[in-house]
Tab-separated table of C-alpha atoms and ligand atoms in Angstrom:
chain	number	residue	atom	x	y	z
X	123	MET	CA	-50.873	52.697	-83.711
X	124	PRO	CA	-47.622	54.690	-83.867
X	125	GLU	CA	-44.591	52.473	-84.104
X	126	PRO	CA	-42.678	52.210	-80.748
X	127	ALA	CA	-39.225	52.870	-82.216
X	128	GLN	CA	-40.528	55.966	-83.966
X	129	LEU	CA	-42.146	57.239	-80.733
X	130	GLU	CA	-38.892	56.735	-78.847
X	131	ARG	CA	-36.893	58.605	-81.496
X	132	ARG	CA	-39.344	61.478	-81.583
X	133	THR	CA	-39.574	61.777	-77.780
X	134	THR	CA	-35.769	61.798	-77.537
X	135	GLU	CA	-35.500	64.503	-80.154
X	136	LEU	CA	-38.170	66.656	-78.462
X	137	LEU	CA	-36.501	66.243	-75.057
X	138	GLN	CA	-33.119	67.268	-76.440
X	139	ARG	CA	-34.653	70.378	-77.959
X	140	LEU	CA	-36.473	71.221	-74.708
X	141	ILE	CA	-33.363	70.836	-72.522
X	142	ARG	CA	-31.509	73.300	-74.780
X	143	PHE	CA	-34.004	76.035	-73.851
X	144	ASN	CA	-32.727	77.297	-70.494
X	145	THR	CA	-35.912	77.589	-68.418
X	146	VAL	CA	-34.373	77.797	-64.950
X	147	ASN	CA	-36.976	79.313	-62.641
X	148	PRO	CA	-36.474	82.017	-61.500
X	149	PRO	CA	-36.693	83.682	-63.940
X	150	GLY	CA	-38.248	80.829	-65.976
X	151	ASN	CA	-38.080	82.516	-69.333
X	152	GLU	CA	-40.404	79.895	-70.803
X	153	GLN	CA	-41.482	81.813	-73.935
X	154	ALA	CA	-39.191	80.207	-76.547
X	155	ALA	CA	-39.762	76.659	-75.288
X	156	GLN	CA	-43.521	77.183	-75.262
X	157	GLU	CA	-43.507	78.616	-78.791
X	158	PHE	CA	-41.593	75.549	-79.946
X	159	LEU	CA	-44.179	73.220	-78.372
X	160	ARG	CA	-47.065	75.293	-79.740
X	161	ASP	CA	-45.679	75.121	-83.273
X	162	THR	CA	-45.143	71.364	-82.928
X	163	LEU	CA	-48.706	70.659	-81.773
X	164	MET	CA	-50.247	73.154	-84.182
X	165	ALA	CA	-48.576	71.365	-87.111
X	166	ALA	CA	-50.185	68.125	-85.901
X	167	GLY	CA	-53.678	69.635	-85.911
X	168	PHE	CA	-54.131	71.008	-82.366
X	169	GLU	CA	-55.710	74.401	-81.671
X	170	CYS	CA	-53.119	76.194	-79.568
X	171	GLU	CA	-53.068	79.214	-77.296
X	172	LEU	CA	-50.310	80.793	-75.249
X	173	LEU	CA	-51.788	82.348	-72.105
X	174	ALA	CA	-49.479	84.489	-69.996
X	175	ALA	CA	-49.946	86.051	-66.566
X	176	VAL	CA	-46.787	88.067	-67.195
X	177	GLU	CA	-44.862	88.953	-70.333
X	178	GLY	CA	-42.462	86.239	-71.449
X	179	ARG	CA	-43.869	83.431	-69.288
X	180	PRO	CA	-46.761	81.865	-71.204
X	181	ASN	CA	-48.647	78.660	-70.457
X	182	LEU	CA	-49.566	76.496	-73.438
X	183	VAL	CA	-53.093	75.165	-73.915
X	184	ALA	CA	-53.404	72.842	-76.920
X	185	ARG	CA	-56.721	71.209	-77.807
X	186	LEU	CA	-57.669	68.384	-80.167
X	187	ARG	CA	-61.429	68.395	-80.641
X	188	GLY	CA	-63.383	65.248	-81.298
X	189	ASP	CA	-66.812	64.641	-82.740
X	190	GLY	CA	-68.513	62.773	-79.893
X	191	ASP	CA	-69.172	64.052	-76.408
X	192	GLY	CA	-66.834	61.884	-74.372
X	193	PRO	CA	-64.663	63.084	-71.486
X	194	THR	CA	-61.777	65.536	-71.654
X	195	LEU	CA	-58.329	64.120	-70.923
X	196	CYS	CA	-55.485	66.511	-70.201
X	197	LEU	CA	-51.831	65.573	-70.590
X	198	CYS	CA	-50.119	68.058	-68.310
X	199	GLY	CA	-46.557	69.115	-67.608
X	200	HIS	CA	-44.369	72.062	-66.677
X	201	VAL	CA	-41.548	73.373	-68.813
X	202	ASP	CA	-39.598	75.315	-66.166
X	203	THR	CA	-36.797	73.708	-64.145
X	204	VAL	CA	-34.806	74.332	-60.981
X	205	LEU	CA	-31.298	75.766	-61.336
X	206	ALA	CA	-28.174	73.788	-62.195
X	207	ASP	CA	-24.570	74.571	-61.295
X	208	PRO	CA	-22.482	73.421	-64.314
X	209	GLY	CA	-19.484	72.970	-61.977
X	210	ASP	CA	-21.220	70.014	-60.293
X	211	TRP	CA	-22.108	68.268	-63.563
X	212	SER	CA	-20.052	65.954	-65.774
X	213	LEU	CA	-21.813	67.363	-68.883
X	214	ASP	CA	-23.249	70.778	-69.740
X	215	PRO	CA	-26.696	70.833	-68.041
X	216	TRP	CA	-28.233	72.435	-71.148
X	217	SER	CA	-26.561	70.201	-73.742
X	218	GLY	CA	-29.313	67.602	-74.073
X	219	GLU	CA	-26.544	65.197	-75.072
X	220	VAL	CA	-27.171	61.451	-75.427
X	221	LYS	CA	-24.520	59.435	-73.569
X	222	ASP	CA	-24.567	55.896	-72.132
X	223	GLY	CA	-28.116	55.388	-73.364
X	224	CYS	CA	-29.457	58.454	-71.530
X	225	VAL	CA	-30.441	62.014	-72.416
X	226	TRP	CA	-28.594	64.326	-70.012
X	227	GLY	CA	-29.568	67.761	-68.799
X	228	ARG	CA	-31.577	69.828	-66.345
X	229	GLY	CA	-35.196	68.773	-66.723
X	230	ALA	CA	-34.346	65.286	-68.075
X	231	LEU	CA	-36.485	63.849	-65.246
X	232	ASP	CA	-38.319	66.861	-63.803
X	233	MET	CA	-40.051	67.080	-66.160
X	234	LYS	CA	-39.158	67.882	-69.756
X	235	SER	CA	-38.992	64.126	-70.385
X	236	GLN	CA	-42.661	63.688	-69.586
X	237	VAL	CA	-43.564	66.817	-71.562
X	238	ALA	CA	-41.665	65.398	-74.557
X	239	ALA	CA	-43.365	61.990	-74.221
X	240	GLU	CA	-46.831	63.580	-73.911
X	241	VAL	CA	-46.281	65.836	-76.906
X	242	ALA	CA	-44.840	62.970	-78.995
X	243	ALA	CA	-47.854	60.800	-78.133
X	244	ALA	CA	-50.386	63.563	-78.846
X	245	GLU	CA	-48.638	64.570	-82.053
X	246	SER	CA	-48.457	61.021	-83.428
X	247	LEU	CA	-52.119	60.295	-82.643
X	248	ALA	CA	-53.295	63.517	-84.269
X	249	ALA	CA	-51.004	63.170	-87.272
X	250	ASP	CA	-52.385	59.637	-87.856
X	251	GLY	CA	-55.856	61.146	-88.160
X	252	TRP	CA	-57.082	59.826	-84.796
X	253	ARG	CA	-59.683	62.075	-83.158
X	254	PRO	CA	-60.958	61.776	-79.579
X	255	ALA	CA	-64.489	61.105	-78.450
X	256	GLY	CA	-64.498	64.165	-76.219
X	257	GLU	CA	-61.323	66.214	-76.196
X	258	LEU	CA	-57.607	65.768	-75.755
X	259	LEU	CA	-55.869	68.669	-74.053
X	260	VAL	CA	-52.150	69.204	-73.699
X	261	VAL	CA	-51.435	71.850	-71.060
X	262	ILE	CA	-47.827	72.829	-70.413
X	263	THR	CA	-47.421	75.270	-67.552
X	264	ALA	CA	-44.799	77.816	-66.592
X	265	ASP	CA	-43.645	78.591	-63.053
X	266	GLU	CA	-44.292	75.227	-61.373
X	267	GLU	CA	-40.971	75.198	-59.520
X	268	ALA	CA	-41.553	78.540	-57.807
X	269	GLY	CA	-45.140	78.138	-56.600
X	270	ALA	CA	-47.206	78.196	-59.814
X	271	GLU	CA	-48.578	81.713	-59.248
X	272	GLN	CA	-47.971	82.532	-62.917
X	273	GLY	CA	-48.652	78.977	-64.001
X	274	ALA	CA	-51.236	76.436	-62.860
X	275	GLN	CA	-52.745	78.556	-60.071
X	276	TRP	CA	-53.350	81.460	-62.421
X	277	LEU	CA	-54.505	79.244	-65.291
X	278	CYS	CA	-57.075	77.361	-63.192
X	279	ARG	CA	-58.410	80.642	-61.793
X	280	GLU	CA	-58.349	82.965	-64.829
X	281	HIS	CA	-58.946	80.462	-67.637
X	282	ALA	CA	-60.925	77.731	-65.915
X	283	ASP	CA	-63.047	77.018	-69.002
X	284	LYS	CA	-59.969	76.434	-71.118
X	285	VAL	CA	-58.249	73.965	-68.812
X	286	ARG	CA	-61.208	72.168	-67.227
X	287	CYS	CA	-60.893	68.419	-67.665
X	288	ASP	CA	-62.248	65.110	-66.376
X	289	PHE	CA	-58.910	63.281	-66.276
X	290	MET	CA	-55.388	64.545	-65.991
X	291	VAL	CA	-51.999	62.842	-66.320
X	292	ASN	CA	-49.212	64.845	-64.698
X	293	GLU	CA	-45.931	64.252	-62.855
X	294	GLY	CA	-45.434	62.605	-59.453
X	295	ALA	CA	-44.760	58.865	-59.812
X	296	GLY	CA	-44.280	55.972	-62.216
X	297	GLU	CA	-40.711	54.767	-61.618
X	298	ILE	CA	-40.596	51.053	-60.922
X	299	VAL	CA	-39.871	49.796	-57.390
X	300	HIS	CA	-38.263	46.364	-56.974
X	301	PHE	CA	-39.034	44.918	-53.566
X	302	ASN	CA	-38.828	41.327	-52.289
X	303	GLY	CA	-39.061	39.978	-55.828
X	304	ARG	CA	-42.045	42.187	-56.664
X	305	ARG	CA	-42.183	44.877	-59.334
X	306	VAL	CA	-44.477	47.799	-58.602
X	307	TYR	CA	-45.303	50.965	-60.570
X	308	GLY	CA	-46.693	53.831	-58.492
X	309	VAL	CA	-49.449	56.193	-59.646
X	310	CYS	CA	-49.509	59.414	-57.621
X	311	VAL	CA	-53.126	60.184	-56.683
X	312	ALA	CA	-52.559	62.588	-53.776
X	313	GLU	CA	-50.352	65.380	-52.505
X	314	LYS	CA	-49.667	66.303	-48.892
X	315	GLY	CA	-50.435	69.723	-47.483
X	316	VAL	CA	-47.884	72.285	-46.284
X	317	PHE	CA	-48.174	73.692	-42.763
X	318	ARG	CA	-44.802	75.343	-42.139
X	319	PHE	CA	-44.548	77.028	-38.760
X	320	THR	CA	-42.293	79.038	-36.454
X	321	LEU	CA	-41.811	77.968	-32.839
X	322	THR	CA	-40.847	80.707	-30.411
X	323	THR	CA	-39.329	80.314	-26.962
X	324	HIS	CA	-39.238	83.109	-24.409
X	325	GLY	CA	-36.767	84.142	-21.681
X	326	GLU	CA	-35.076	87.248	-20.383
X	327	ALA	CA	-32.168	89.208	-21.856
X	328	GLY	CA	-28.925	89.763	-19.988
X	329	HIS	CA	-25.179	90.140	-20.435
X	330	ALA	CA	-23.674	86.977	-21.877
X	331	SER	CA	-20.652	87.235	-19.554
X	332	ILE	CA	-22.900	86.311	-16.611
X	333	PRO	CA	-24.864	83.293	-17.888
X	334	ARG	CA	-27.380	83.085	-15.054
X	335	ILE	CA	-28.282	86.750	-14.965
X	336	GLY	CA	-30.695	86.245	-17.842
X	337	ASP	CA	-32.959	83.430	-18.965
X	338	ASN	CA	-31.623	82.098	-22.261
X	339	ALA	CA	-34.426	81.537	-24.785
X	340	LEU	CA	-32.056	79.900	-27.277
X	341	THR	CA	-31.169	76.943	-25.063
X	342	LYS	CA	-34.899	76.340	-24.653
X	343	LEU	CA	-34.938	75.281	-28.296
X	344	ALA	CA	-32.670	72.349	-27.425
X	345	PRO	CA	-35.345	70.014	-25.999
X	346	LEU	CA	-37.658	70.865	-28.904
X	347	LEU	CA	-34.936	70.019	-31.425
X	348	GLN	CA	-34.067	66.878	-29.525
X	349	ALA	CA	-37.716	65.772	-29.518
X	350	MET	CA	-37.939	66.129	-33.310
X	351	ARG	CA	-34.595	64.334	-33.690
X	352	ASP	CA	-35.838	61.428	-31.576
X	353	ARG	CA	-39.209	60.878	-33.162
X	354	GLN	CA	-41.868	61.885	-35.669
X	355	PRO	CA	-45.604	62.036	-34.881
X	356	SER	CA	-47.309	58.647	-34.644
X	357	LEU	CA	-48.122	57.096	-38.020
X	358	GLU	CA	-51.634	57.002	-39.465
X	359	LEU	CA	-52.991	55.011	-42.369
X	360	SER	CA	-54.606	56.569	-45.456
X	361	PRO	CA	-55.672	55.116	-48.833
X	362	GLU	CA	-52.424	55.802	-50.740
X	363	PRO	CA	-49.850	54.166	-48.427
X	364	GLU	CA	-52.348	51.379	-47.858
X	365	SER	CA	-52.428	50.660	-51.592
X	366	LEU	CA	-48.646	50.927	-51.927
X	367	LEU	CA	-47.805	48.722	-48.925
X	368	THR	CA	-50.301	46.088	-50.059
X	369	ALA	CA	-48.734	45.999	-53.530
X	370	LEU	CA	-45.310	45.579	-51.889
X	371	GLY	CA	-46.667	42.553	-50.018
X	372	ILE	CA	-46.707	44.237	-46.592
X	373	ASP	CA	-49.749	44.186	-44.292
X	374	PRO	CA	-50.594	47.890	-43.823
X	375	SER	CA	-52.988	47.533	-40.862
X	376	ASP	CA	-50.332	48.455	-38.262
X	377	PRO	CA	-48.344	51.265	-39.933
X	378	GLU	CA	-45.451	51.200	-37.422
X	379	ALA	CA	-44.983	47.453	-37.916
X	380	ALA	CA	-45.308	47.874	-41.688
X	381	ILE	CA	-42.480	50.417	-41.774
X	382	ARG	CA	-40.273	48.160	-39.626
X	383	GLU	CA	-40.921	45.281	-42.005
X	384	ALA	CA	-40.213	47.430	-45.085
X	385	GLY	CA	-37.006	48.708	-43.456
X	386	LYS	CA	-35.729	45.207	-42.790
X	387	ALA	CA	-36.094	44.198	-46.446
X	388	ASP	CA	-34.933	47.540	-47.923
X	389	PRO	CA	-34.314	50.624	-45.768
X	390	ARG	CA	-34.753	52.873	-48.820
X	391	VAL	CA	-38.382	51.796	-49.121
X	392	ALA	CA	-39.033	52.654	-45.469
X	393	VAL	CA	-37.451	56.114	-45.889
X	394	LEU	CA	-39.718	56.939	-48.848
X	395	VAL	CA	-42.971	55.369	-47.595
X	396	GLU	CA	-42.866	56.638	-43.994
X	397	PRO	CA	-43.652	60.309	-44.858
X	398	LEU	CA	-46.864	59.142	-46.584
X	399	LEU	CA	-48.032	57.757	-43.249
X	400	GLY	CA	-48.594	60.974	-41.370
X	401	VAL	CA	-47.554	64.443	-40.324
X	402	THR	CA	-43.811	65.095	-40.632
X	403	LEU	CA	-41.786	67.706	-38.732
X	404	THR	CA	-38.433	68.835	-40.156
X	405	PRO	CA	-36.704	71.720	-38.339
X	406	THR	CA	-34.654	73.715	-40.851
X	407	MET	CA	-33.808	77.207	-39.486
X	408	ALA	CA	-33.043	78.585	-36.023
X	409	SER	CA	-32.246	82.038	-34.663
X	410	GLY	CA	-31.600	83.660	-31.291
X	411	SER	CA	-29.849	86.867	-30.294
X	412	ASP	CA	-28.717	89.473	-32.823
X	413	LYS	CA	-25.567	90.011	-30.738
X	414	ILE	CA	-23.091	87.435	-29.575
X	415	ASN	CA	-22.782	89.037	-26.114
X	416	VAL	CA	-26.496	89.329	-25.390
X	417	ILE	CA	-28.506	86.463	-23.877
X	418	PRO	CA	-31.596	86.248	-26.133
X	419	ALA	CA	-35.012	86.980	-24.619
X	420	GLN	CA	-36.557	85.230	-27.599
X	421	ALA	CA	-35.489	82.467	-29.961
X	422	SER	CA	-37.205	80.918	-32.918
X	423	LEU	CA	-37.150	77.750	-34.915
X	424	LYS	CA	-38.690	77.213	-38.341
X	425	VAL	CA	-40.145	73.803	-39.041
X	426	ASP	CA	-41.224	72.417	-42.410
X	427	CYS	CA	-44.367	70.461	-41.568
X	428	ARG	CA	-46.249	68.298	-44.112
X	429	VAL	CA	-49.736	67.007	-43.429
X	430	PRO	CA	-51.619	64.134	-45.129
X	431	PRO	CA	-54.171	65.147	-47.806
X	432	GLY	CA	-57.494	66.478	-46.572
X	433	LEU	CA	-56.260	67.292	-43.061
X	434	GLY	CA	-55.727	70.794	-41.720
X	435	ARG	CA	-54.355	72.937	-38.935
X	436	GLU	CA	-56.151	71.189	-36.058
X	437	HIS	CA	-54.675	67.865	-37.054
X	438	ALA	CA	-51.206	69.366	-37.476
X	439	LEU	CA	-51.389	70.965	-34.002
X	440	GLU	CA	-52.469	67.717	-32.384
X	441	LYS	CA	-49.466	65.901	-33.868
X	442	ILE	CA	-47.054	68.741	-33.054
X	443	THR	CA	-48.180	68.653	-29.408
X	444	GLU	CA	-47.759	64.901	-29.359
X	445	VAL	CA	-44.041	65.359	-30.127
X	446	LEU	CA	-43.250	68.679	-28.399
X	447	GLY	CA	-45.562	68.609	-25.391
X	448	GLU	CA	-47.781	71.570	-24.561
X	449	ASP	CA	-45.521	73.923	-22.656
X	450	GLY	CA	-42.539	76.141	-23.251
X	451	TRP	CA	-43.233	77.325	-26.771
X	452	SER	CA	-45.637	79.344	-28.883
X	453	ILE	CA	-46.456	78.698	-32.514
X	454	ASP	CA	-47.269	80.680	-35.663
X	455	PHE	CA	-48.205	78.962	-38.901
X	456	ASN	CA	-46.469	80.609	-41.862
X	457	GLU	CA	-48.199	78.535	-44.546
X	458	GLN	CA	-51.446	76.601	-44.436
X	459	VAL	CA	-52.145	74.684	-47.622
X	460	VAL	CA	-54.387	71.632	-47.317
X	461	GLY	CA	-53.336	68.739	-49.553
X	462	ASN	CA	-55.853	66.941	-51.747
X	463	ARG	CA	-56.415	63.624	-53.484
X	464	SER	CA	-58.243	61.906	-56.323
X	465	PRO	CA	-60.051	58.586	-55.908
X	466	ILE	CA	-58.030	55.446	-56.638
X	467	GLU	CA	-60.544	53.365	-58.598
X	468	THR	CA	-61.315	55.301	-61.791
X	469	PRO	CA	-61.300	54.736	-65.567
X	470	LEU	CA	-57.885	56.427	-65.665
X	471	MET	CA	-56.460	53.869	-63.207
X	472	ASP	CA	-58.046	51.088	-65.299
X	473	ALA	CA	-56.335	52.441	-68.407
X	474	ILE	CA	-52.958	52.560	-66.640
X	475	ARG	CA	-53.405	49.013	-65.271
X	476	GLY	CA	-54.428	47.760	-68.708
X	477	TRP	CA	-51.275	49.204	-70.233
X	478	ILE	CA	-48.959	47.761	-67.533
X	479	ASN	CA	-50.642	44.363	-67.985
X	480	ARG	CA	-49.721	44.477	-71.641
X	481	VAL	CA	-46.123	45.771	-71.413
X	482	ASP	CA	-44.979	44.335	-68.065
X	483	PRO	CA	-47.400	41.532	-67.139
X	484	ASP	CA	-45.570	40.469	-63.949
X	485	ALA	CA	-45.713	43.937	-62.433
X	486	ALA	CA	-48.355	45.497	-60.186
X	487	VAL	CA	-49.783	49.025	-60.129
X	488	ALA	CA	-50.278	50.819	-56.803
X	489	ALA	CA	-51.669	54.178	-55.807
X	490	THR	CA	-49.232	56.381	-53.953
X	491	GLY	CA	-48.941	59.962	-52.747
X	492	LEU	CA	-46.304	62.655	-52.796
X	493	PRO	CA	-44.804	64.241	-49.683
X	494	GLY	CA	-44.316	67.378	-51.786
X	495	PHE	CA	-46.759	68.842	-54.267
X	496	THR	CA	-47.335	69.415	-57.966
X	497	ASP	CA	-49.664	71.322	-60.290
X	498	SER	CA	-52.234	68.516	-59.861
X	499	ARG	CA	-53.212	70.151	-56.580
X	500	TRP	CA	-54.513	73.263	-58.364
X	501	TRP	CA	-56.598	71.242	-60.811
X	502	ARG	CA	-58.181	69.138	-58.050
X	503	GLU	CA	-59.012	72.289	-56.113
X	504	ALA	CA	-60.491	74.173	-59.092
X	505	PHE	CA	-62.336	71.172	-60.562
X	506	PRO	CA	-63.418	68.781	-57.788
X	507	GLU	CA	-64.567	66.190	-60.352
X	508	CYS	CA	-61.175	66.075	-62.052
X	509	VAL	CA	-59.201	62.867	-61.507
X	510	ALA	CA	-55.552	63.981	-61.535
X	511	TYR	CA	-52.746	61.423	-61.377
X	512	GLY	CA	-48.973	61.573	-61.597
X	513	PHE	CA	-47.616	58.899	-63.938
X	514	PHE	CA	-44.374	58.849	-65.921
X	515	PRO	CA	-43.531	55.155	-66.190
X	516	GLN	CA	-39.859	54.206	-66.001
X	517	ARG	CA	-38.334	50.744	-65.773
X	518	GLU	CA	-34.737	51.179	-66.990
X	519	MET	CA	-34.152	53.594	-64.138
X	520	ASP	CA	-35.936	52.699	-60.888
X	521	LEU	CA	-37.261	54.986	-58.164
X	522	PHE	CA	-34.066	54.834	-56.110
X	523	GLU	CA	-31.825	55.737	-59.043
X	524	ALA	CA	-34.110	58.524	-60.237
X	525	SER	CA	-34.931	60.231	-56.911
X	526	PRO	CA	-31.463	61.706	-56.142
X	527	LEU	CA	-31.131	63.014	-59.714
X	528	VAL	CA	-34.321	65.095	-59.514
X	529	HIS	CA	-33.129	68.658	-58.726
X	530	GLY	CA	-29.597	67.129	-58.429
X	531	ALA	CA	-26.440	67.042	-60.583
X	532	ASP	CA	-26.152	64.848	-63.709
X	533	GLU	CA	-29.930	64.574	-64.111
X	534	ARG	CA	-30.569	62.135	-66.975
X	535	VAL	CA	-33.209	59.787	-68.323
X	536	PRO	CA	-32.775	56.509	-70.224
X	537	VAL	CA	-33.815	56.775	-73.868
X	538	ALA	CA	-35.691	53.465	-73.507
X	539	ASP	CA	-37.872	54.982	-70.765
X	540	LEU	CA	-38.833	57.864	-73.058
X	541	GLY	CA	-40.352	55.504	-75.613
X	542	PHE	CA	-41.927	53.482	-72.806
X	543	ALA	CA	-43.711	56.549	-71.386
X	544	ALA	CA	-44.839	57.838	-74.789
X	545	ASP	CA	-46.375	54.421	-75.484
X	546	ALA	CA	-48.268	54.665	-72.179
X	547	TYR	CA	-49.730	58.050	-73.123
X	548	VAL	CA	-50.846	56.800	-76.553
X	549	HIS	CA	-52.574	53.872	-74.850
X	550	ILE	CA	-54.246	56.050	-72.184
X	551	CYS	CA	-55.567	58.492	-74.819
X	552	ARG	CA	-57.037	55.668	-76.873
X	553	GLU	CA	-58.561	53.903	-73.868
X	554	LEU	CA	-60.234	56.948	-72.359
X	555	LEU	CA	-61.152	58.827	-75.517
X	556	SER	CA	-62.177	56.183	-78.040
P	267	LIG	ZN1	-41.720	68.864	-61.557
């Protein structure tokens, strides 16, 4: 087994190198970072390919072949990041500096840290002469932050045979949650769907100097906005929040009561768990007349709507009507992406539980979902048998410290968590592929 201190040092070094490649997407510009990772894994004995949908933005597929015919495990990550405004940061976002026990920089959490830990784990196993029963894949995508059209979506469609796998470890959860004396690590097994829509109200134009000469469509948005300010659609239970609430010691059978109970003990838990319990409606953009002196005949409101995995447009509409009523508006869906999930009880979950039992015996493991979505969605869609989980374990920094730093200023990750995660990946590889 690789020595923990050595794994931590190597993961830290890889993360620092990765942060120094500016891969802000757009434009992404992932080529140099991917070549660095390819060279690293090739030196350890992996067969590596860079596969690009467009010039300069390759995806990396690295494969360690075994001699038996066991399953294929894929350690997955993306190397692009969202932008960073240096003016908001206390350190250069592309410095990769170590300060106060953390590596700082854009991507330190989302998700160059996990990429570094996966590559360090894979590299150390291969360099030690370990070979999988089955295959170990390391797939690092481009373009995750801008929709994955040149990354995971393209890879799963155009190179399905090269990225097909039985198990996948990707981003999405893993930070510890402390709640009522309990310690819980989440494993993300599902992603919600996206059903963004535009609401339109109708009236009659007129001169704005005579308010009642027209019929103002813009003011008709007010009750719709008020309704979404006052309430969200009624909550509904599904396997992921059920698992999470149970691990937190809360009876999930009545979701509304469960959220009240969570909120009393720690409001932050309620804020993060509630979106997993149903359709959410978040109005974000409104427009009316093009001219300040014209009463608008039409006004529109854009709403970001997220729907639990497996459910579609009919379900979304039912919940929208529950909040907005049936009259006074028309609707157009701008995006309709159904979310998906992997089963909770699998050999991959067993491997994760086994590792937590060893390194943090008083803690529990729970399945959870993501209100947003990750590359895992594309793998589950392309390969229905693939069990794809998000797991980057962290215990120095908990969920509530990490969440605001993701896509935020002063993004950083504790060095101790880097070694912790790399150790998890070594263990998972050995458990599933030995
Ligand atoms: Zn990410």
